[in-house]
């Protein structure tokens, strides 16, 4: 098995078929990369949205505790 | 009594397989290996096919598109089987996970069908002198693309998730009629698309120096498909089970504020 082209330029040119071959491979690699990235990014987004929600819930709980404490202090 | 207990035991794996939670946890460990193996095979196959496989005597270098065209078409068809079978399992056994896999398979299949059609068109220009022709094989592949898009649209068209599941599963099952037509199209209507060069039952009409990189790419595409199907299924599982306890624990796990 040996490299079929004399140099890198002829590898790119592929005797005139270069544009067809490289365009095909380029588009294929791009859409296949998208197939991997879309679910990965979606999961990351969900994780961030969930953390935001969690922080909001905690902040609400903390302010409720603080209000309850100040109310009991006022009652005394 | 004992017989009943045994039967219960043997069905346990089936029910566990249907549990989205079990699937999510089980596949976590597989993903990196599957991804690495797929990318390695694809990288080797691409380099081999682009630089080291010999030129085709008739088509010159344009034939190198075969190393993505044929595997993409293979997986576009195999993916349709997977989608339709998952739809059938979901309809018959009312298995939730099965519908989720079916939904995940639709966009992946659509992308692979698109790749097969596009690379075929680009390959056609220097070989046949035209990008597109209404040949039986090409037309039936275009119908396959529309079936995938139809399943995607139908599964999202209902406010009740289960209605979308059932309707798109039915469409997927009806569309299976197209699959044997695609396979046989090059034999039934001998038009422009060349007949298969890889055959299961007889010797392939392709030289070993081109066959080995092609089989490497096909294996790479199969692994890639499995990897991406699992990735998409996991994403859909999280979306569906958003409100359940295990998903909340999972998503909150690495959150620093969760401990407070």
Short mmCIF file of C-alpha atoms in Angstrom, two decimals:
data_model
loop_
_atom_site.label_atom_id
_atom_site.label_comp_id
_atom_site.label_asym_id
_atom_site.label_seq_id
_atom_site.Cartn_x
_atom_site.Cartn_y
_atom_site.Cartn_z
CA UNK A 1 0.00 0.00 0.00
CA UNK A 2 1.39 3.36 -0.94
CA UNK A 3 0.26 6.95 -1.21
CA UNK A 4 -1.35 7.37 -4.63
CA UNK A 5 -0.35 10.97 -5.29
CA UNK A 6 3.01 12.54 -6.09
CA UNK A 7 2.62 15.54 -3.82
CA UNK A 8 0.10 17.35 -1.68
CA UNK A 9 -1.06 19.62 -4.51
CA UNK A 10 -1.96 16.67 -6.72
CA UNK A 11 -3.67 15.05 -3.74
CA UNK A 12 -5.88 18.15 -3.47
CA UNK A 13 -6.45 18.35 -7.22
CA UNK A 14 -7.21 14.63 -7.72
CA UNK A 15 -6.82 15.03 -11.49
CA UNK A 16 -9.63 17.56 -11.67
CA UNK A 17 -12.01 15.63 -9.42
CA UNK A 18 -10.77 17.38 -6.27
CA UNK A 19 -13.70 19.82 -5.88
CA UNK A 20 -16.27 17.01 -6.10
CA UNK A 21 -14.45 14.72 -3.71
CA UNK A 22 -13.49 17.36 -1.13
CA UNK A 23 -16.91 19.01 -1.19
CA UNK A 24 -18.56 15.64 -0.51
CA UNK A 25 -16.23 14.82 2.37
CA UNK A 26 -16.49 18.35 3.79
CA UNK A 27 -20.28 18.42 3.90
CA UNK A 28 -20.43 14.89 5.30
CA UNK A 29 -18.00 15.69 8.11
CA UNK A 30 -19.88 18.92 8.92
CA UNK A 31 -23.34 17.33 9.20
CA UNK A 32 -22.00 14.31 11.10
CA UNK A 33 -20.26 16.63 13.57
CA UNK A 34 -23.60 18.42 14.00
CA UNK A 35 -25.28 15.07 14.76
CA UNK A 36 -22.90 14.64 17.69
CA UNK A 37 -22.88 18.24 18.90
CA UNK A 38 -26.64 18.91 18.92
CA UNK A 39 -27.55 16.43 21.71
CA UNK A 40 -24.41 17.28 23.71
CA UNK A 41 -25.17 21.02 23.64
CA UNK A 42 -28.84 20.39 24.40
CA UNK A 43 -27.90 18.43 27.52
CA UNK A 44 -25.59 21.19 28.65
CA UNK A 45 -28.37 23.75 28.20
CA UNK A 46 -30.77 21.60 30.23
CA UNK A 47 -28.19 21.28 32.99
CA UNK A 48 -27.75 25.06 33.15
CA UNK A 49 -31.49 25.72 33.08
CA UNK A 50 -31.94 23.23 35.89
CA UNK A 51 -29.26 24.86 38.04
CA UNK A 52 -30.79 28.27 37.50
CA UNK A 53 -34.14 26.95 38.62
CA UNK A 54 -32.54 25.31 41.64
CA UNK A 55 -30.84 28.57 42.67
CA UNK A 56 -34.11 30.48 42.38
CA UNK A 57 -35.89 27.92 44.55
CA UNK A 58 -33.18 28.15 47.17
CA UNK A 59 -33.22 31.93 47.18
CA UNK A 60 -36.99 31.89 47.63
CA UNK A 61 -36.73 29.42 50.49
CA UNK A 62 -34.02 31.50 52.19
CA UNK A 63 -36.06 34.69 51.97
CA UNK A 64 -39.08 32.87 53.39
CA UNK A 65 -37.04 31.67 56.36
CA UNK A 66 -35.71 35.18 56.90
CA UNK A 67 -39.21 36.66 56.77
CA UNK A 68 -40.54 34.06 59.20
CA UNK A 69 -37.66 34.81 61.56
CA UNK A 70 -38.26 38.57 61.46
CA UNK A 71 -41.99 38.01 62.04
CA UNK A 72 -41.36 35.94 65.18
CA UNK A 73 -38.87 38.58 66.37
CA UNK A 74 -41.50 41.29 65.86
CA UNK A 75 -44.10 39.23 67.74
CA UNK A 76 -41.76 38.98 70.73
CA UNK B 1 -45.73 -21.76 41.00
CA UNK B 2 -42.06 -22.17 40.32
CA UNK B 3 -42.73 -21.91 36.63
CA UNK B 4 -44.43 -18.57 37.12
CA UNK B 5 -41.51 -17.29 39.15
CA UNK B 6 -39.13 -18.28 36.38
CA UNK B 7 -41.18 -16.53 33.78
CA UNK B 8 -41.26 -13.41 35.85
CA UNK B 9 -37.51 -13.54 36.17
CA UNK B 10 -36.94 -13.96 32.44
CA UNK B 11 -39.13 -10.99 31.63
CA UNK B 12 -37.32 -8.73 34.05
CA UNK B 13 -34.61 -7.77 31.58
CA UNK B 14 -37.26 -6.81 29.07
CA UNK B 15 -38.95 -4.43 31.47
CA UNK B 16 -35.65 -3.05 32.62
CA UNK B 17 -34.72 -2.46 29.00
CA UNK B 18 -37.89 -0.45 28.69
CA UNK B 19 -36.93 1.81 31.57
CA UNK B 20 -35.46 5.12 30.37
CA UNK B 21 -33.59 5.51 33.64
CA UNK B 22 -31.88 2.14 33.34
CA UNK B 23 -30.94 2.92 29.73
CA UNK B 24 -29.50 6.30 30.63
CA UNK B 25 -27.38 4.96 33.45
CA UNK B 26 -26.22 1.89 31.55
CA UNK B 27 -25.13 3.75 28.44
CA UNK B 28 -23.06 6.37 30.31
CA UNK B 29 -20.12 3.99 30.45
CA UNK B 30 -20.39 2.88 26.80
CA UNK B 31 -20.44 6.29 25.18
CA UNK B 32 -16.74 7.28 25.30
CA UNK B 33 -15.60 3.87 23.98
CA UNK B 34 -18.20 3.80 21.24
CA UNK B 35 -17.33 7.34 20.17
CA UNK B 36 -13.59 6.72 20.19
CA UNK B 37 -13.93 3.49 18.19
CA UNK B 38 -16.23 5.14 15.64
CA UNK B 39 -13.97 8.16 15.12
CA UNK B 40 -10.87 5.98 14.87
CA UNK B 41 -12.40 3.73 12.21
CA UNK B 42 -13.74 6.73 10.28
CA UNK B 43 -10.37 8.50 10.38
CA UNK B 44 -8.53 5.37 9.19
CA UNK B 45 -11.13 4.69 6.51
CA UNK B 46 -11.10 8.28 5.20
CA UNK B 47 -7.31 8.44 4.98
CA UNK B 48 -7.16 5.03 3.33
CA UNK B 49 -9.93 5.77 0.85
CA UNK B 50 -8.77 9.27 -0.04
CA UNK B 51 -5.03 8.74 -0.28
CA UNK B 52 -4.06 5.09 -0.40
CA UNK B 53 -6.73 3.15 -2.28
CA UNK B 54 -5.92 2.97 -6.01
CA UNK B 55 -7.71 5.07 -8.61
CA UNK B 56 -10.68 3.58 -10.37
CA UNK B 57 -9.85 2.54 -13.93
CA UNK B 58 -12.99 4.13 -15.40
CA UNK B 59 -13.99 6.88 -12.99
CA UNK B 60 -10.60 8.16 -11.88
CA UNK B 61 -10.55 9.85 -8.48
CA UNK B 62 -14.20 10.84 -8.33
CA UNK B 63 -15.01 7.29 -7.23
CA UNK B 64 -13.42 8.07 -3.82
CA UNK B 65 -16.83 9.48 -2.87
CA UNK B 66 -17.92 5.82 -2.61
CA UNK B 67 -16.26 5.62 0.83
CA UNK B 68 -18.92 7.94 2.28
CA UNK B 69 -21.74 7.44 -0.21
CA UNK B 70 -22.20 3.70 0.26
CA UNK B 71 -21.85 3.61 4.09
CA UNK B 72 -24.24 6.57 4.44
CA UNK B 73 -26.80 4.84 2.21
CA UNK B 74 -26.34 1.56 4.17
CA UNK B 75 -27.04 3.28 7.45
CA UNK B 76 -29.90 5.34 6.02
CA UNK B 77 -31.64 2.03 5.24
CA UNK B 78 -30.59 0.17 8.40
CA UNK B 79 -31.67 3.20 10.43
CA UNK B 80 -35.10 3.01 8.89
CA UNK B 81 -35.45 -0.59 10.03
CA UNK B 82 -34.41 0.42 13.52
CA UNK B 83 -36.91 3.29 13.57
CA UNK B 84 -39.80 1.16 12.25
CA UNK B 85 -39.05 -1.80 14.54
CA UNK B 86 -38.87 0.50 17.55
CA UNK B 87 -42.19 2.00 16.53
CA UNK B 88 -43.71 -1.49 16.27
CA UNK B 89 -42.35 -2.54 19.68
CA UNK B 90 -43.75 0.64 21.16
CA UNK B 91 -47.17 0.04 19.65
CA UNK B 92 -47.34 -3.65 20.62
CA UNK B 93 -45.78 -3.64 24.11
CA UNK B 94 -46.45 0.03 24.94
CA UNK B 95 -42.79 0.44 25.78
CA UNK B 96 -41.91 4.05 26.46
CA UNK B 97 -38.21 3.80 25.69
CA UNK B 98 -38.93 2.20 22.33
CA UNK B 99 -40.80 5.30 21.16
CA UNK B 100 -37.98 7.50 22.41
CA UNK B 101 -35.45 5.55 20.33
CA UNK B 102 -37.78 5.81 17.34
CA UNK B 103 -37.95 9.59 17.70
CA UNK B 104 -34.17 9.78 18.08
CA UNK B 105 -33.61 7.67 14.96
CA UNK B 106 -35.65 9.94 12.66
CA UNK B 107 -33.34 13.00 12.40
CA UNK B 108 -30.22 10.80 12.24
CA UNK B 109 -31.72 8.79 9.39
CA UNK B 110 -32.76 11.98 7.61
CA UNK B 111 -29.21 13.35 7.82
CA UNK B 112 -27.68 10.11 6.52
CA UNK B 113 -30.18 9.92 3.65
CA UNK B 114 -29.36 13.53 2.82
CA UNK B 115 -25.64 12.67 2.81
CA UNK B 116 -26.25 9.68 0.53
CA UNK B 117 -28.30 11.79 -1.91
CA UNK B 118 -25.92 14.75 -1.88
CA UNK B 119 -22.73 12.73 -2.32
CA UNK B 120 -24.49 10.75 -5.03
CA UNK B 121 -25.43 13.95 -6.86
CA UNK B 122 -21.90 15.36 -6.61
CA UNK B 123 -20.47 12.03 -7.76
CA UNK B 124 -22.93 11.95 -10.65
CA UNK B 125 -21.67 15.18 -12.19
CA UNK B 126 -18.20 14.00 -13.28
CA UNK B 127 -19.38 10.40 -13.85
CA UNK B 128 -22.77 10.69 -15.57
CA UNK B 129 -22.55 14.35 -16.58
CA UNK B 130 -25.56 15.34 -14.45
CA UNK B 131 -26.28 16.03 -10.79
CA UNK B 132 -29.75 14.61 -10.79
CA UNK B 133 -31.81 12.16 -12.75
CA UNK B 134 -35.15 10.56 -11.87
CA UNK B 135 -33.63 7.12 -11.66
CA UNK B 136 -35.50 4.45 -9.63
CA UNK B 137 -32.82 4.17 -6.93
CA UNK B 138 -32.46 7.92 -6.51
CA UNK B 139 -36.20 8.56 -6.47
CA UNK B 140 -36.86 5.87 -3.88
CA UNK B 141 -34.07 7.31 -1.71
CA UNK B 142 -35.72 10.73 -1.99
CA UNK B 143 -38.97 9.12 -0.78
CA UNK B 144 -36.99 7.69 2.15
CA UNK B 145 -35.86 11.22 3.06
CA UNK B 146 -39.48 12.41 2.98
CA UNK B 147 -40.54 9.46 5.17
CA UNK B 148 -37.91 10.41 7.75
CA UNK B 149 -39.01 14.06 7.64
CA UNK B 150 -42.64 12.95 7.89
CA UNK B 151 -41.96 10.91 11.02
CA UNK B 152 -40.13 13.89 12.54
CA UNK B 153 -42.99 16.27 11.75
CA UNK B 154 -45.73 13.89 12.86
CA UNK B 155 -44.06 13.01 16.16
CA UNK B 156 -43.98 16.68 17.08
CA UNK B 157 -47.43 17.58 15.79
CA UNK B 158 -49.48 16.50 18.82
CA UNK B 159 -49.79 18.16 22.20
CA UNK B 160 -50.09 14.71 23.77
CA UNK B 161 -46.76 12.97 23.48
CA UNK B 162 -48.29 9.50 23.24
CA UNK B 163 -50.46 10.50 20.26
CA UNK B 164 -47.34 11.70 18.44
CA UNK B 165 -45.58 8.45 19.33
CA UNK B 166 -48.37 6.29 17.93
CA UNK B 167 -49.02 8.32 14.78
CA UNK B 168 -45.37 8.51 13.78
CA UNK B 169 -44.85 4.82 14.56
CA UNK B 170 -47.69 3.99 12.18
CA UNK B 171 -46.21 6.17 9.46
CA UNK B 172 -42.80 4.56 9.98
CA UNK B 173 -44.34 1.09 9.67
CA UNK B 174 -46.30 1.92 6.52
CA UNK B 175 -43.14 3.43 5.00
CA UNK B 176 -41.23 0.14 5.32
CA UNK B 177 -42.79 -0.77 1.96
CA UNK B 178 -40.21 1.55 0.44
CA UNK B 179 -37.19 -0.36 1.77
CA UNK B 180 -37.32 -3.46 -0.47
CA UNK B 181 -38.08 -1.14 -3.40
CA UNK B 182 -34.85 0.74 -2.72
CA UNK B 183 -32.86 -2.49 -2.47
CA UNK B 184 -34.30 -3.99 -5.63
CA UNK B 185 -34.57 -0.77 -7.66
CA UNK B 186 -31.21 -1.26 -9.37
CA UNK B 187 -32.24 -4.75 -10.52
CA UNK B 188 -35.88 -4.11 -11.41
CA UNK B 189 -35.31 -0.92 -13.38
CA UNK B 190 -31.87 -0.95 -14.88
CA UNK B 191 -31.45 2.75 -15.44
CA UNK B 192 -28.52 4.91 -14.45
CA UNK B 193 -27.51 3.93 -10.92
CA UNK B 194 -25.04 1.06 -10.96
CA UNK B 195 -25.99 -2.26 -9.30
CA UNK B 196 -24.58 -3.14 -5.90
CA UNK B 197 -20.88 -3.91 -5.79
CA UNK B 198 -21.06 -5.50 -2.34
CA UNK B 199 -23.00 -8.73 -2.13
CA UNK B 200 -23.69 -10.96 0.83
CA UNK B 201 -24.31 -14.19 -1.03
CA UNK B 202 -21.72 -14.06 -3.80
CA UNK B 203 -18.31 -12.60 -4.41
CA UNK B 204 -18.26 -8.81 -4.53
CA UNK B 205 -17.35 -7.16 -7.79
CA UNK B 206 -14.86 -4.85 -6.15
CA UNK B 207 -11.10 -5.18 -5.84
CA UNK B 208 -9.77 -6.00 -2.34
CA UNK B 209 -7.63 -2.83 -2.38
CA UNK B 210 -10.88 -0.84 -2.54
CA UNK B 211 -12.97 -3.27 -0.52
CA UNK B 212 -10.96 -3.05 2.72
CA UNK B 213 -11.18 0.73 3.12
CA UNK B 214 -14.87 0.54 2.19
CA UNK B 215 -15.62 -2.11 4.81
CA UNK B 216 -13.66 -0.03 7.35
CA UNK B 217 -15.85 2.97 6.58
CA UNK B 218 -19.03 0.87 6.79
CA UNK B 219 -17.99 -0.45 10.20
CA UNK B 220 -17.13 3.11 11.26
CA UNK B 221 -20.53 4.37 10.13
CA UNK B 222 -22.29 1.58 12.05
CA UNK B 223 -20.44 2.45 15.25
CA UNK B 224 -21.02 6.16 14.64
CA UNK B 225 -24.73 5.47 14.16
CA UNK B 226 -24.95 3.53 17.43
CA UNK B 227 -23.06 6.29 19.25
CA UNK B 228 -25.22 9.11 17.91
CA UNK B 229 -28.47 7.17 18.38
CA UNK B 230 -27.62 6.65 22.06
CA UNK B 231 -26.65 10.32 22.43
CA UNK B 232 -29.92 11.53 20.93
CA UNK B 233 -31.97 9.01 22.92
CA UNK B 234 -30.37 10.21 26.17
CA UNK B 235 -31.17 13.81 25.31
CA UNK B 236 -34.81 12.95 24.67
CA UNK B 237 -34.98 10.90 27.88
CA UNK B 238 -33.86 13.89 29.93
CA UNK B 239 -36.43 16.09 28.22
CA UNK B 240 -39.24 13.61 28.82
CA UNK B 241 -38.34 12.73 32.39
CA UNK B 242 -37.51 16.31 33.32
CA UNK B 243 -39.78 16.25 36.38
CA UNK B 244 -38.77 12.89 37.80
CA UNK B 245 -36.60 12.56 40.88
CA UNK B 246 -33.70 10.73 39.23
CA UNK B 247 -33.28 13.35 36.50
CA UNK B 248 -33.34 16.13 39.09
CA UNK B 249 -30.70 14.34 41.11
CA UNK B 250 -28.62 13.71 38.00
CA UNK B 251 -28.77 17.28 36.75
CA UNK B 252 -28.22 18.77 40.19
CA UNK B 253 -25.29 16.47 40.94
CA UNK B 254 -22.49 18.74 39.85
CA UNK B 255 -24.28 21.92 40.91
CA UNK B 256 -22.30 23.56 43.72
CA UNK B 257 -25.40 25.28 45.12
CA UNK B 258 -27.24 22.00 45.55
CA UNK B 259 -25.46 21.22 48.83
CA UNK B 260 -26.51 24.40 50.61
#
